[in-house]
């Protein structure tokens, strides 16, 4: 009887077991919203069935995927991105919940400051007039992106 129940529920069991892989695939294809929704579903399963070890393993794998997503979002903030992309990344980081609002603000400013310093450091410092013009241009063009 138990075997018949297991066989009849096989597709549903398989879908649950594949959730971490689905989350990972979503994140790798930049479907971050979908990855977060699936992670939320896994968290709800883990709360509801906290006594089932396989569900806890699925949750742990899901948490690893979300940590990877967090790293990707931080890396995006370290590069040249538009304001809309920046706001989206910060919103997703906020939804992940790893950082408090204050920690997220500090992390954002650290990452964007490092990005801007990289731009300034790449300016040729040979002739002072050229350097000053390029630095002013960099401030004018890129300061809004911070």
Coordinates of N, CA and C in Angstrom, one line a residue:
X1 N 0.8 -1.2 0.0 CA 0.0 0.0 0.0 C 0.9 1.3 0.0
X2 N 1.9 1.3 0.9 CA 2.8 2.4 0.9 C 3.5 2.6 -0.4
X3 N 3.9 1.5 -1.0 CA 4.6 1.6 -2.3 C 3.6 2.3 -3.4
X4 N 2.4 1.9 -3.4 CA 1.4 2.5 -4.3 C 1.2 4.0 -4.1
X5 N 1.2 4.4 -2.8 CA 1.1 5.8 -2.5 C 2.3 6.5 -3.0
X6 N 3.5 5.9 -2.7 CA 4.8 6.6 -3.2 C 4.8 6.7 -4.7
X7 N 4.4 5.7 -5.4 CA 4.4 5.7 -6.9 C 3.4 6.8 -7.4
X8 N 2.2 6.9 -6.7 CA 1.2 7.8 -7.2 C 1.7 9.3 -6.9
X9 N 2.5 9.5 -5.9 CA 3.0 10.8 -5.5 C 4.4 11.1 -6.1
X10 N 4.9 10.2 -6.9 CA 6.2 10.4 -7.4 C 6.5 11.7 -8.1
X11 N 5.6 12.1 -9.0 CA 5.8 13.4 -9.7 C 5.9 14.6 -8.7
X12 N 5.1 14.6 -7.7 CA 5.1 15.7 -6.7 C 6.4 15.6 -5.9
X13 N 6.8 14.4 -5.5 CA 8.0 14.3 -4.7 C 9.2 14.7 -5.6
X14 N 9.2 14.4 -6.8 CA 10.3 14.7 -7.7 C 10.4 16.3 -7.9
X15 N 9.3 16.9 -8.0 CA 9.2 18.4 -8.1 C 9.8 19.0 -6.8
X16 N 9.5 18.5 -5.7 CA 10.0 19.1 -4.4 C 11.5 18.8 -4.3
X17 N 12.0 17.7 -4.7 CA 13.4 17.4 -4.7 C 14.2 18.2 -5.7
X18 N 13.6 18.7 -6.7 CA 14.3 19.5 -7.7 C 14.2 21.0 -7.5
X19 N 13.6 21.4 -6.4 CA 13.5 22.8 -6.1 C 14.8 23.5 -6.0
X20 N 15.8 23.0 -5.3 CA 17.1 23.7 -5.2 C 17.7 23.9 -6.6
X21 N 17.6 22.9 -7.4 CA 18.1 23.0 -8.8 C 17.4 24.0 -9.6
X22 N 16.1 24.1 -9.4 CA 15.2 25.1 -10.1 C 15.6 26.5 -9.6
X23 N 15.8 26.7 -8.3 CA 16.2 28.0 -7.8 C 17.6 28.4 -8.4
X24 N 18.5 27.4 -8.4 CA 19.8 27.7 -9.0 C 19.7 28.1 -10.5
X25 N 18.9 27.4 -11.2 CA 18.8 27.7 -12.6 C 18.1 29.1 -12.8
X26 N 17.2 29.4 -12.0 CA 16.5 30.7 -12.0 C 17.6 31.8 -11.8
X27 N 18.4 31.6 -10.8 CA 19.4 32.6 -10.5 C 20.4 32.7 -11.6
X28 N 20.9 31.6 -12.1 CA 21.9 31.7 -13.2 C 21.4 32.3 -14.4
X29 N 20.1 32.3 -14.6 CA 19.5 33.0 -15.8 C 18.9 34.3 -15.4
X30 N 19.3 34.9 -14.3 CA 19.0 36.2 -13.8 C 17.5 36.4 -13.6
X31 N 16.8 35.3 -13.2 CA 15.4 35.4 -12.8 C 15.3 35.4 -11.3
X32 N 15.8 36.5 -10.7 CA 16.0 36.6 -9.3 C 14.7 36.6 -8.5
X33 N 13.7 37.3 -9.1 CA 12.4 37.3 -8.4 C 11.8 35.9 -8.3
X34 N 11.9 35.1 -9.3 CA 11.4 33.7 -9.3 C 12.2 32.9 -8.3
X35 N 13.5 33.1 -8.3 CA 14.3 32.4 -7.3 C 13.9 32.7 -5.9
X36 N 13.6 33.9 -5.6 CA 13.2 34.3 -4.3 C 11.8 33.7 -3.9
X37 N 10.9 33.7 -4.9 CA 9.6 33.1 -4.7 C 9.7 31.6 -4.3
X38 N 10.6 30.9 -5.1 CA 10.8 29.5 -4.9 C 11.4 29.3 -3.5
X39 N 12.4 30.1 -3.2 CA 13.0 30.0 -1.9 C 12.0 30.2 -0.7
X40 N 11.1 31.2 -0.9 CA 10.1 31.4 0.1 C 9.2 30.1 0.2
X41 N 8.9 29.5 -0.9 CA 8.1 28.3 -0.8 C 8.8 27.2 -0.1
X42 N 10.1 27.1 -0.3 CA 10.9 26.1 0.4 C 11.0 26.4 1.9
X43 N 11.1 27.6 2.2 CA 11.1 28.0 3.7 C 9.8 27.7 4.3
X44 N 8.7 27.9 3.6 CA 7.4 27.5 4.2 C 7.3 26.0 4.4
X45 N 7.8 25.2 3.4 CA 7.8 23.8 3.5 C 8.6 23.4 4.7
X46 N 9.8 24.0 4.9 CA 10.7 23.7 6.0 C 10.0 24.0 7.4
X47 N 9.3 25.0 7.4 CA 8.6 25.3 8.7 C 7.4 24.3 8.9
X48 N 6.7 24.0 7.9 CA 5.6 23.1 8.0 C 6.0 21.7 8.3
X49 N 7.1 21.2 7.7 CA 7.6 19.9 7.8 C 9.0 19.9 8.4
X50 N 9.2 20.5 9.6 CA 10.5 20.7 10.1 C 11.1 19.4 10.7
X51 N 10.3 18.3 10.8 CA 10.7 17.1 11.3 C 11.2 16.1 10.2
X52 N 11.1 16.5 9.0 CA 11.5 15.6 7.9 C 12.9 16.0 7.4
X53 N 13.9 15.2 7.5 CA 15.3 15.5 7.2 C 15.5 16.0 5.8
X54 N 14.8 15.3 4.8 CA 15.0 15.6 3.4 C 14.6 17.1 3.1
X55 N 13.5 17.5 3.8 CA 13.0 18.9 3.6 C 14.0 19.9 4.1
X56 N 14.7 19.5 5.2 CA 15.7 20.4 5.8 C 16.9 20.5 4.9
X57 N 17.2 19.3 4.2 CA 18.4 19.3 3.3 C 18.0 20.2 2.1
X58 N 16.8 20.1 1.6 CA 16.3 21.0 0.5 C 16.4 22.4 0.9
X59 N 16.1 22.7 2.1 CA 16.2 24.1 2.6 C 17.6 24.6 2.6
X60 N 18.5 23.7 3.1 CA 19.9 24.1 3.2 C 20.5 24.3 1.7
X61 N 20.1 23.5 0.8 CA 20.6 23.7 -0.6 C 20.0 25.0 -1.2
X62 N 18.7 25.3 -0.8 CA 18.1 26.5 -1.3 C 18.8 27.7 -0.7
X63 N 19.2 27.6 0.6 CA 19.9 28.7 1.2 C 21.2 29.0 0.6
X64 N 21.9 28.0 0.1 CA 23.2 28.1 -0.6 C 23.0 28.8 -1.9
X65 N 21.9 28.5 -2.6 CA 21.6 29.2 -3.9 C 21.3 30.6 -3.6
X66 N 20.6 31.0 -2.6 CA 20.3 32.4 -2.3 C 21.5 33.1 -1.9
X67 N 22.4 32.5 -1.2 CA 23.7 33.1 -0.9 C 24.5 33.4 -2.2
X68 N 24.4 32.5 -3.1 CA 25.1 32.7 -4.4 C 24.4 33.9 -5.2
X69 N 23.1 34.0 -5.1 CA 22.4 35.1 -5.7 C 22.8 36.5 -5.0
X70 N 22.9 36.4 -3.7 CA 23.4 37.6 -3.0 C 24.8 38.1 -3.5
X71 N 25.7 37.1 -3.7 CA 27.0 37.4 -4.2 C 26.9 38.0 -5.6
X72 N 26.0 37.5 -6.4 CA 25.8 38.0 -7.8 C 25.3 39.5 -7.7
X73 N 24.4 39.8 -6.9 CA 23.8 41.1 -6.7 C 24.9 42.1 -6.2
X74 N 25.7 41.7 -5.3 CA 26.7 42.6 -4.8 C 27.7 42.8 -5.9
X75 N 28.1 41.8 -6.7 CA 29.0 42.0 -7.8 C 28.4 43.0 -8.8
X76 N 27.1 42.9 -9.1 CA 26.5 43.8 -10.0 C 26.7 45.3 -9.5
X77 N 26.5 45.5 -8.2 CA 26.7 46.8 -7.6 C 28.1 47.3 -7.7
X78 N 29.1 46.4 -7.9 CA 30.5 46.8 -8.0 C 30.8 47.2 -9.4
X79 N 29.9 47.1 -10.3 CA 30.2 47.5 -11.7 C 29.4 48.7 -12.2
X80 N 29.6 49.0 -13.5 CA 28.8 50.0 -14.1 C 27.4 49.6 -14.4
X81 N 26.4 50.1 -13.6 CA 25.0 49.7 -13.8 C 24.2 51.0 -13.8
X82 N 23.0 50.9 -14.4 CA 22.1 52.0 -14.4 C 21.4 52.2 -13.1
X83 N 20.8 53.3 -12.9 CA 20.1 53.6 -11.6 C 18.9 52.5 -11.4
X84 N 18.2 52.2 -12.5 CA 17.1 51.2 -12.4 C 17.7 49.9 -11.9
X85 N 18.8 49.4 -12.5 CA 19.4 48.1 -12.1 C 19.9 48.2 -10.7
X86 N 20.4 49.3 -10.3 CA 20.9 49.5 -9.0 C 19.8 49.4 -7.9
X87 N 18.7 50.1 -8.2 CA 17.5 50.0 -7.3 C 16.9 48.6 -7.3
X88 N 16.9 47.9 -8.4 CA 16.4 46.5 -8.4 C 17.3 45.6 -7.6
X89 N 18.6 45.7 -7.7 CA 19.6 44.9 -7.0 C 19.4 45.2 -5.5
X90 N 19.3 46.4 -5.1 CA 19.2 46.8 -3.7 C 17.8 46.2 -3.1
X91 N 16.8 46.3 -3.9 CA 15.5 45.8 -3.5 C 15.5 44.3 -3.3
X92 N 16.2 43.6 -4.2 CA 16.4 42.1 -4.0 C 17.2 41.8 -2.8
X93 N 18.3 42.5 -2.6 CA 19.1 42.3 -1.4 C 18.3 42.5 -0.1
X94 N 17.4 43.5 -0.2 CA 16.6 43.8 1.0 C 15.6 42.6 1.2
X95 N 15.1 42.1 0.1 CA 14.2 40.9 0.3 C 14.8 39.7 0.8
X96 N 16.1 39.5 0.4 CA 16.8 38.3 0.9 C 16.9 38.4 2.4
X97 N 17.1 39.5 3.0 CA 17.1 39.7 4.4 C 18.4 39.4 5.2
X98 N 19.5 39.3 4.5 CA 20.8 39.0 5.1 C 21.2 40.3 5.9
X99 N 21.0 41.4 5.3 CA 21.4 42.7 5.9 C 20.2 43.4 6.5
X100 N 20.5 44.1 7.6 CA 19.5 45.1 8.1 C 19.6 46.3 7.2
X101 N 18.6 47.2 7.3 CA 18.6 48.4 6.5 C 19.9 49.2 6.6
X102 N 20.3 49.4 7.8 CA 21.6 50.1 8.0 C 22.8 49.4 7.4
X103 N 22.9 48.1 7.6 CA 24.0 47.3 7.0 C 23.9 47.4 5.5
X104 N 22.7 47.3 4.9 CA 22.6 47.4 3.5 C 23.0 48.7 3.0
X105 N 22.7 49.8 3.7 CA 23.1 51.1 3.2 C 24.6 51.2 3.2
X106 N 25.2 50.8 4.3 CA 26.7 50.8 4.4 C 27.3 50.0 3.4
X107 N 26.8 48.8 3.1 CA 27.4 47.9 2.1 C 27.3 48.5 0.7
X108 N 26.1 49.1 0.4 CA 25.9 49.8 -0.8 C 26.9 50.9 -1.0
X109 N 27.1 51.7 0.0 CA 28.0 52.8 -0.2 C 29.5 52.3 -0.3
X110 N 29.8 51.3 0.4 CA 31.2 50.7 0.3 C 31.4 50.2 -1.1
X111 N 30.5 49.5 -1.6 CA 30.7 48.8 -2.9 C 30.7 49.9 -4.0
X112 N 29.8 50.9 -4.0 CA 29.8 51.9 -5.0 C 31.0 52.8 -4.9
X113 N 31.5 53.1 -3.7 CA 32.6 53.9 -3.5 C 33.9 53.2 -4.1
X114 N 34.0 51.9 -3.8 CA 35.1 51.1 -4.4 C 35.0 51.2 -6.0
X115 N 33.8 51.1 -6.5 CA 33.7 51.2 -8.0 C 34.1 52.5 -8.5
X116 N 33.7 53.6 -7.8 CA 34.1 54.9 -8.2 C 35.6 55.2 -8.1
X117 N 36.2 54.7 -7.0 CA 37.6 54.8 -6.8 C 38.4 54.1 -7.9
X118 N 37.9 53.0 -8.4 CA 38.5 52.3 -9.5 C 38.5 53.1 -10.8
X119 N 37.4 53.8 -11.0 CA 37.4 54.7 -12.2 C 38.4 55.8 -12.0
X120 N 38.5 56.4 -10.9 CA 39.4 57.5 -10.6 C 40.8 57.0 -10.7
X121 N 41.1 55.8 -10.2 CA 42.5 55.2 -10.2 C 42.9 54.9 -11.6
X122 N 42.0 54.7 -12.6 CA 42.3 54.4 -13.9 C 42.7 55.6 -14.8
X123 N 42.5 56.8 -14.2 CA 42.8 58.0 -15.0 C 44.3 58.2 -15.0
X124 N 44.9 58.5 -16.2 CA 46.3 58.7 -16.3 C 46.7 60.0 -15.6
X125 N 47.6 59.8 -14.7 CA 48.0 60.9 -13.8 C 49.3 61.7 -14.3
X126 N 49.6 61.5 -15.6 CA 50.8 62.1 -16.1 C 50.8 63.6 -16.1
X127 N 49.9 64.2 -16.9 CA 49.8 65.7 -16.9 C 48.7 66.1 -16.0
X128 N 49.0 67.1 -15.1 CA 48.0 67.5 -14.1 C 46.7 68.1 -14.7
X129 N 46.9 68.9 -15.8 CA 45.7 69.5 -16.4 C 44.8 68.4 -17.0
X130 N 45.4 67.5 -17.7 CA 44.6 66.3 -18.3 C 43.9 65.5 -17.1
X131 N 44.7 65.3 -16.1 CA 44.2 64.5 -15.0 C 43.0 65.2 -14.3
X132 N 43.1 66.5 -14.1 CA 42.0 67.3 -13.5 C 40.8 67.3 -14.3
X133 N 40.9 67.5 -15.6 CA 39.8 67.5 -16.6 C 39.1 66.1 -16.6
X134 N 39.9 65.0 -16.6 CA 39.3 63.7 -16.6 C 38.6 63.4 -15.3
X135 N 39.2 63.8 -14.2 CA 38.6 63.6 -12.9 C 37.3 64.3 -12.8
X136 N 37.3 65.6 -13.2 CA 36.0 66.3 -13.1 C 35.0 65.7 -14.0
X137 N 35.4 65.2 -15.2 CA 34.4 64.5 -16.1 C 33.9 63.3 -15.4
X138 N 34.8 62.5 -14.8 CA 34.4 61.3 -14.1 C 33.4 61.6 -13.0
X139 N 33.6 62.6 -12.2 CA 32.7 63.0 -11.2 C 31.4 63.4 -11.8
X140 N 31.4 64.2 -12.8 CA 30.2 64.7 -13.4 C 29.3 63.6 -14.0
X141 N 30.0 62.6 -14.6 CA 29.3 61.6 -15.3 C 28.8 60.5 -14.3
X142 N 29.7 60.1 -13.4 CA 29.5 58.9 -12.6 C 29.0 59.1 -11.2
X143 N 29.0 60.3 -10.7 CA 28.6 60.6 -9.3 C 27.1 60.2 -9.1
X144 N 26.3 60.5 -10.2 CA 24.9 60.2 -10.1 C 24.6 58.7 -9.9
X145 N 25.5 57.9 -10.5 CA 25.4 56.4 -10.5 C 25.7 55.8 -9.1
X146 N 26.2 56.6 -8.2 CA 26.5 56.1 -6.9 C 25.2 56.1 -6.1

